[in-house]
């Protein structure tokens, strides 16, 4: 009993996670807790940050990271520039759907910090991030198993029928705007359809006087080809990166960071995951496998959009 009591105080303690069957349709988005309750938890979370910085991290000899705050009892507090109410609600939806996602304990409101208005207290999940050295260490069978699990999770959320009308609506799980570092002003929508979405993305397009006219024309052509297609609107994680995937004992143990999730054109999940990786890179090949070889043309068009709107997009 004493051993368990001490274990829950350690920074690597995780609560047991019991998988449930994956949902064939998106669970209802929960109603946000009342504002005054969120303000109360915001005050409590501010105290927890101080406790993590002044005491807990020092006691355990671990680094204080500033946005992800380590706490005892298998808990983590996320309070970062990207944290919004929609992320907490989407995490609850994803976990209810059977995906390996931290349990949301509570979320707080911080009107005095508009750049980081929400904090989320959640359970710690087991595992480590899927970094390159770990991936190269895995046997081929383990790599195939991890890719298979990721494909299952992605196919599950991408197959959900949209609960919104029209079903072409591009929006967050709550139906509101989406926050993403990939779009101008870090926010987009809700958009009634892909055409509206494309128009918004290109509002910030500019001609680069330092580039060649031929290159500019090529990019415009690639964007025109991308935007001439009608894509399905599917539910999307929106920031599928190695550091947002935890693996434990050769399996996917958690998918983190749902702040950019929502209903997007079907290519968005993969072109977003490709944004920092050249062909041949280990992560590029994983995403190509998950995409089953599709969306390579969309990648070219998406890169052209990025080049034309780079001045207005933070995070590229």
Tab-separated table of C-alpha atoms in Angstrom:
chain	number	residue	atom	x	y	z
A	1	UNK	CA	0.000	0.000	0.000
A	2	UNK	CA	2.833	2.372	0.852
A	3	UNK	CA	4.517	1.566	-2.460
A	4	UNK	CA	1.380	2.536	-4.385
A	5	UNK	CA	1.034	5.723	-2.351
A	6	UNK	CA	4.565	6.744	-3.251
A	7	UNK	CA	4.180	5.688	-6.891
A	8	UNK	CA	1.311	8.074	-7.554
A	9	UNK	CA	3.532	10.955	-6.483
A	10	UNK	CA	6.158	10.247	-9.153
A	11	UNK	CA	6.289	12.217	-12.407
A	12	UNK	CA	6.076	9.052	-14.550
A	13	UNK	CA	2.999	7.572	-12.892
A	14	UNK	CA	0.095	6.812	-15.250
A	15	UNK	CA	-3.387	5.572	-14.498
A	16	UNK	CA	-4.503	2.306	-16.114
A	17	UNK	CA	-6.158	2.839	-19.490
A	18	UNK	CA	-8.898	0.455	-20.578
A	19	UNK	CA	-9.605	0.614	-24.332
A	20	UNK	CA	-13.208	0.632	-25.509
A	21	UNK	CA	-14.530	-0.237	-28.992
A	22	UNK	CA	-14.010	2.497	-31.561
A	23	UNK	CA	-17.142	4.494	-32.350
A	24	UNK	CA	-18.621	4.340	-35.839
A	25	UNK	CA	-20.005	7.878	-35.500
A	26	UNK	CA	-18.712	10.913	-33.674
A	27	UNK	CA	-19.956	11.131	-30.064
A	28	UNK	CA	-21.875	14.281	-29.137
A	29	UNK	CA	-19.722	17.249	-28.195
A	30	UNK	CA	-20.276	17.909	-24.465
A	31	UNK	CA	-21.592	21.251	-23.359
A	32	UNK	CA	-18.888	23.481	-21.870
A	33	UNK	CA	-18.903	23.809	-18.105
A	34	UNK	CA	-20.358	27.139	-16.865
A	35	UNK	CA	-18.097	30.155	-17.169
A	36	UNK	CA	-17.834	30.759	-13.408
A	37	UNK	CA	-16.781	27.143	-12.910
A	38	UNK	CA	-14.116	27.579	-15.573
A	39	UNK	CA	-12.906	30.751	-13.864
A	40	UNK	CA	-12.636	28.861	-10.562
A	41	UNK	CA	-10.581	26.097	-12.167
A	42	UNK	CA	-8.461	28.713	-13.888
A	43	UNK	CA	-7.485	30.084	-10.489
A	44	UNK	CA	-6.735	26.578	-9.189
A	45	UNK	CA	-4.654	25.794	-12.275
A	46	UNK	CA	-2.592	28.931	-11.757
A	47	UNK	CA	-1.726	27.670	-8.279
A	48	UNK	CA	-0.843	24.258	-9.700
A	49	UNK	CA	1.598	25.863	-12.140
A	50	UNK	CA	3.361	27.542	-9.237
A	51	UNK	CA	3.443	24.261	-7.317
A	52	UNK	CA	4.906	22.468	-10.341
A	53	UNK	CA	7.588	25.119	-10.855
A	54	UNK	CA	8.635	25.850	-7.271
A	55	UNK	CA	8.313	22.390	-5.766
A	56	UNK	CA	7.302	19.367	-7.808
A	57	UNK	CA	9.812	19.597	-10.675
A	58	UNK	CA	12.629	20.380	-8.245
A	59	UNK	CA	11.722	17.490	-5.958
A	60	UNK	CA	11.787	15.084	-8.907
A	61	UNK	CA	14.821	16.599	-10.625
A	62	UNK	CA	12.938	17.204	-13.890
A	63	UNK	CA	12.841	20.203	-16.183
A	64	UNK	CA	10.008	22.723	-15.922
A	65	UNK	CA	8.815	23.091	-19.511
A	66	UNK	CA	6.592	26.138	-19.142
A	67	UNK	CA	3.536	24.951	-21.106
A	68	UNK	CA	3.151	21.300	-20.088
A	69	UNK	CA	3.254	21.209	-16.296
A	70	UNK	CA	4.071	17.955	-14.515
A	71	UNK	CA	2.037	17.116	-11.403
A	72	UNK	CA	1.633	14.193	-8.989
A	73	UNK	CA	-1.205	11.642	-9.099
A	74	UNK	CA	-0.662	10.910	-12.781
A	75	UNK	CA	-1.744	14.379	-13.907
A	76	UNK	CA	-0.501	16.980	-16.395
A	77	UNK	CA	-1.637	20.565	-16.802
A	78	UNK	CA	-1.506	22.004	-20.305
A	79	UNK	CA	-1.543	25.786	-20.508
A	80	UNK	CA	-0.057	27.034	-23.754
A	81	UNK	CA	-0.619	29.592	-26.495
A	82	UNK	CA	-2.605	27.079	-28.504
A	83	UNK	CA	-4.907	25.821	-25.766
A	84	UNK	CA	-8.556	26.652	-26.380
A	85	UNK	CA	-11.894	25.432	-25.062
A	86	UNK	CA	-12.449	23.473	-28.293
A	87	UNK	CA	-9.395	21.336	-27.569
A	88	UNK	CA	-10.765	20.179	-24.207
A	89	UNK	CA	-14.152	19.389	-25.746
A	90	UNK	CA	-12.593	17.505	-28.665
A	91	UNK	CA	-10.409	15.467	-26.309
A	92	UNK	CA	-13.552	14.379	-24.486
A	93	UNK	CA	-15.165	13.445	-27.795
A	94	UNK	CA	-12.109	11.493	-28.991
A	95	UNK	CA	-11.757	9.586	-25.730
A	96	UNK	CA	-15.468	8.744	-25.704
A	97	UNK	CA	-14.984	7.402	-29.256
A	98	UNK	CA	-12.371	4.908	-28.027
A	99	UNK	CA	-9.200	6.687	-29.118
A	100	UNK	CA	-6.187	6.660	-26.765
A	101	UNK	CA	-6.507	10.214	-25.486
A	102	UNK	CA	-5.887	11.648	-21.980
A	103	UNK	CA	-8.918	11.994	-19.755
A	104	UNK	CA	-9.888	15.621	-19.210
A	105	UNK	CA	-10.294	16.283	-15.492
A	106	UNK	CA	-11.289	19.930	-15.789
A	107	UNK	CA	-10.439	23.062	-17.768
A	108	UNK	CA	-9.979	26.624	-16.615
A	109	UNK	CA	-10.609	30.050	-18.096
A	110	UNK	CA	-7.997	32.840	-18.038
A	111	UNK	CA	-9.400	36.119	-19.454
A	112	UNK	CA	-6.293	37.979	-18.263
A	113	UNK	CA	-4.088	35.994	-20.688
A	114	UNK	CA	-5.852	36.251	-24.080
A	115	UNK	CA	-2.928	34.542	-25.842
A	116	UNK	CA	-3.524	31.466	-23.632
A	117	UNK	CA	-7.138	31.708	-22.472
A	118	UNK	CA	-7.695	28.076	-21.409
A	119	UNK	CA	-5.805	25.503	-19.348
A	120	UNK	CA	-6.581	21.780	-19.287
A	121	UNK	CA	-5.905	19.383	-16.407
A	122	UNK	CA	-5.638	15.861	-17.801
A	123	UNK	CA	-4.310	12.409	-17.027
A	124	UNK	CA	-0.795	11.448	-17.996
A	125	UNK	CA	-0.599	8.736	-20.676
A	126	UNK	CA	2.105	6.052	-20.755
A	127	UNK	CA	4.842	5.984	-23.340
A	128	UNK	CA	7.362	8.207	-25.091
A	129	UNK	CA	7.136	10.315	-28.221
A	130	UNK	CA	7.728	8.601	-31.537
A	131	UNK	CA	11.127	10.091	-32.335
A	132	UNK	CA	13.393	8.981	-35.187
A	133	UNK	CA	15.898	7.006	-33.107
A	134	UNK	CA	13.124	5.005	-31.468
A	135	UNK	CA	11.528	4.265	-34.838
A	136	UNK	CA	14.814	3.033	-36.276
A	137	UNK	CA	15.282	0.771	-33.256
A	138	UNK	CA	11.954	-1.014	-33.815
A	139	UNK	CA	11.776	-4.301	-35.683
A	140	UNK	CA	9.826	-4.334	-38.989
A	141	UNK	CA	6.937	-6.176	-37.322
A	142	UNK	CA	6.666	-3.501	-34.621
A	143	UNK	CA	6.759	-0.706	-37.199
A	144	UNK	CA	3.996	-2.411	-39.189
A	145	UNK	CA	1.914	-2.784	-36.018
A	146	UNK	CA	2.239	0.909	-35.103
A	147	UNK	CA	1.351	2.026	-38.632
A	148	UNK	CA	-1.625	-0.343	-38.614
A	149	UNK	CA	-2.886	1.129	-35.340
A	150	UNK	CA	-2.487	4.685	-36.589
A	151	UNK	CA	-4.300	3.798	-39.809
A	152	UNK	CA	-7.153	2.273	-37.818
A	153	UNK	CA	-7.532	5.395	-35.672
A	154	UNK	CA	-7.381	7.735	-38.667
A	155	UNK	CA	-9.786	5.650	-40.736
A	156	UNK	CA	-12.186	5.619	-37.804
A	157	UNK	CA	-12.429	9.389	-37.396
A	158	UNK	CA	-12.362	9.976	-41.170
A	159	UNK	CA	-15.355	7.665	-41.619
A	160	UNK	CA	-17.582	9.565	-39.185
A	161	UNK	CA	-20.560	11.249	-40.846
A	162	UNK	CA	-20.587	14.968	-40.172
A	163	UNK	CA	-23.345	16.047	-37.762
A	164	UNK	CA	-23.404	19.536	-39.291
A	165	UNK	CA	-25.494	21.006	-42.060
A	166	UNK	CA	-24.535	21.277	-44.726
A	167	UNK	CA	-22.239	18.213	-44.392
A	168	UNK	CA	-19.628	20.159	-46.357
A	169	UNK	CA	-19.196	22.541	-43.403
A	170	UNK	CA	-15.555	23.051	-42.323
A	171	UNK	CA	-15.472	23.705	-38.592
A	172	UNK	CA	-14.342	22.491	-35.176
A	173	UNK	CA	-16.012	19.565	-33.412
A	174	UNK	CA	-18.187	22.111	-31.618
A	175	UNK	CA	-19.283	23.627	-34.938
A	176	UNK	CA	-17.310	26.824	-34.405
A	177	UNK	CA	-14.068	28.157	-35.820
A	178	UNK	CA	-10.894	26.104	-36.091
A	179	UNK	CA	-7.594	27.225	-34.618
A	180	UNK	CA	-4.559	26.177	-36.647
A	181	UNK	CA	-1.094	27.638	-37.166
A	182	UNK	CA	-1.513	26.580	-40.796
A	183	UNK	CA	-4.032	29.296	-41.676
A	184	UNK	CA	-3.882	33.116	-41.735
A	185	UNK	CA	-4.434	34.646	-38.292
A	186	UNK	CA	-4.349	31.085	-36.862
A	187	UNK	CA	-8.126	30.832	-37.179
A	188	UNK	CA	-10.567	29.823	-39.879
A	189	UNK	CA	-14.264	29.184	-40.229
A	190	UNK	CA	-16.733	27.985	-39.869
A	191	UNK	CA	-16.904	27.709	-43.666
A	192	UNK	CA	-19.944	26.388	-45.468
A	193	UNK	CA	-17.871	24.399	-47.948
A	194	UNK	CA	-14.409	23.827	-49.386
A	195	UNK	CA	-14.773	26.696	-51.845
A	196	UNK	CA	-15.289	29.138	-48.974
A	197	UNK	CA	-12.327	27.561	-47.144
A	198	UNK	CA	-10.067	27.891	-50.186
A	199	UNK	CA	-11.045	31.527	-50.662
A	200	UNK	CA	-10.066	32.316	-47.084
A	201	UNK	CA	-6.696	30.570	-47.425
A	202	UNK	CA	-5.823	32.637	-50.488
A	203	UNK	CA	-6.871	36.024	-49.120
A	204	UNK	CA	-3.313	36.455	-47.849
A	205	UNK	CA	-1.624	35.346	-51.098
A	206	UNK	CA	1.124	37.679	-52.275
A	207	UNK	CA	3.620	37.845	-55.098
A	208	UNK	CA	7.168	37.547	-53.806
A	209	UNK	CA	9.267	40.194	-55.606
A	210	UNK	CA	12.409	38.258	-54.690
A	211	UNK	CA	11.184	35.184	-56.574
A	212	UNK	CA	10.913	34.549	-60.265
A	213	UNK	CA	7.761	35.184	-62.284
A	214	UNK	CA	7.938	31.640	-63.667
A	215	UNK	CA	7.984	30.191	-60.171
A	216	UNK	CA	5.024	32.355	-59.182
A	217	UNK	CA	3.021	31.202	-62.220
A	218	UNK	CA	3.832	27.565	-61.434
A	219	UNK	CA	2.590	27.956	-57.873
A	220	UNK	CA	-0.609	29.648	-59.032
A	221	UNK	CA	-1.170	26.753	-61.434
A	222	UNK	CA	-0.632	24.181	-58.668
A	223	UNK	CA	-3.054	25.984	-56.378
A	224	UNK	CA	-5.644	26.205	-59.149
A	225	UNK	CA	-5.391	22.454	-59.708
A	226	UNK	CA	-5.764	21.746	-55.990
A	227	UNK	CA	-8.773	24.023	-55.611
A	228	UNK	CA	-10.469	22.680	-58.728
A	229	UNK	CA	-11.075	19.353	-56.977
A	230	UNK	CA	-13.996	18.547	-54.725
A	231	UNK	CA	-12.757	16.741	-51.640
A	232	UNK	CA	-14.742	14.939	-48.996
A	233	UNK	CA	-14.946	16.749	-45.677
A	234	UNK	CA	-13.738	14.416	-42.933
A	235	UNK	CA	-12.883	14.673	-39.269
A	236	UNK	CA	-9.189	15.403	-38.878
A	237	UNK	CA	-6.698	15.520	-36.027
A	238	UNK	CA	-5.000	18.455	-37.730
A	239	UNK	CA	-1.502	18.192	-36.254
A	240	UNK	CA	-0.294	14.634	-36.711
A	241	UNK	CA	3.395	14.827	-35.826
A	242	UNK	CA	5.803	12.368	-34.159
A	243	UNK	CA	5.793	14.400	-30.930
A	244	UNK	CA	2.006	14.128	-30.710
A	245	UNK	CA	2.119	10.320	-30.767
A	246	UNK	CA	3.141	8.263	-27.746
A	247	UNK	CA	4.238	4.643	-28.038
A	248	UNK	CA	4.577	2.119	-25.239
A	249	UNK	CA	5.759	-1.465	-25.520
A	250	UNK	CA	5.564	-1.320	-29.305
A	251	UNK	CA	2.031	0.054	-29.490
A	252	UNK	CA	0.379	3.452	-29.894
A	253	UNK	CA	-0.454	4.504	-26.348
A	254	UNK	CA	-1.743	8.037	-26.957
A	255	UNK	CA	-2.567	10.651	-29.586
A	256	UNK	CA	-2.092	14.121	-28.165
A	257	UNK	CA	-2.675	17.778	-29.010
A	258	UNK	CA	-6.170	18.078	-30.523
A	259	UNK	CA	-6.228	21.879	-30.652
A	260	UNK	CA	-6.336	22.017	-34.482
A	261	UNK	CA	-8.834	19.197	-34.965
A	262	UNK	CA	-12.085	19.549	-36.854
A	263	UNK	CA	-13.797	18.938	-40.177
A	264	UNK	CA	-11.418	19.569	-43.091
A	265	UNK	CA	-10.924	18.517	-46.715
A	266	UNK	CA	-9.754	14.903	-46.797
A	267	UNK	CA	-6.169	15.729	-47.836
A	268	UNK	CA	-5.510	18.144	-44.960
A	269	UNK	CA	-4.453	15.513	-42.404
A	270	UNK	CA	-1.676	14.204	-44.618
A	271	UNK	CA	-0.434	17.421	-46.229
A	272	UNK	CA	-0.232	18.962	-42.754
A	273	UNK	CA	1.787	16.017	-41.470
A	274	UNK	CA	4.112	16.369	-44.482
A	275	UNK	CA	4.734	20.082	-44.003
A	276	UNK	CA	8.205	19.765	-42.440
A	277	UNK	CA	9.386	16.539	-44.071
A	278	UNK	CA	10.988	16.037	-47.504
A	279	UNK	CA	10.398	12.884	-49.577
A	280	UNK	CA	12.467	9.999	-48.257
A	281	UNK	CA	12.348	11.182	-44.655
A	282	UNK	CA	11.182	8.501	-42.213
A	283	UNK	CA	8.080	10.483	-41.181
A	284	UNK	CA	7.257	11.338	-44.800
A	285	UNK	CA	7.226	7.640	-45.633
A	286	UNK	CA	5.023	6.796	-42.644
A	287	UNK	CA	2.460	9.415	-43.690
A	288	UNK	CA	2.653	8.240	-47.299
A	289	UNK	CA	1.863	4.725	-46.044
A	290	UNK	CA	-1.049	6.015	-43.941
A	291	UNK	CA	-2.362	7.953	-46.941
A	292	UNK	CA	-1.987	4.791	-49.046
A	293	UNK	CA	-0.054	6.732	-51.658
A	294	UNK	CA	-2.776	9.312	-52.210
A	295	UNK	CA	-2.708	13.118	-51.944
A	296	UNK	CA	0.747	13.624	-53.456
A	297	UNK	CA	-0.719	16.075	-55.971
A	298	UNK	CA	-2.531	17.808	-53.118
A	299	UNK	CA	0.782	18.050	-51.293
A	300	UNK	CA	2.263	19.985	-54.220
A	301	UNK	CA	-0.726	22.337	-54.300
A	302	UNK	CA	-0.666	22.749	-50.528
A	303	UNK	CA	3.025	23.651	-50.593
A	304	UNK	CA	2.210	26.238	-53.259
A	305	UNK	CA	-0.489	27.738	-51.013
A	306	UNK	CA	2.061	27.877	-48.220
A	307	UNK	CA	4.601	29.660	-50.428
A	308	UNK	CA	2.059	32.243	-51.609
A	309	UNK	CA	0.749	32.994	-48.121
A	310	UNK	CA	3.901	32.513	-46.014
A	311	UNK	CA	3.891	36.090	-44.689
A	312	UNK	CA	0.491	35.601	-43.088
A	313	UNK	CA	1.003	32.138	-41.596
A	314	UNK	CA	2.827	31.572	-38.310
A	315	UNK	CA	4.302	28.142	-37.688
A	316	UNK	CA	5.534	27.338	-41.171
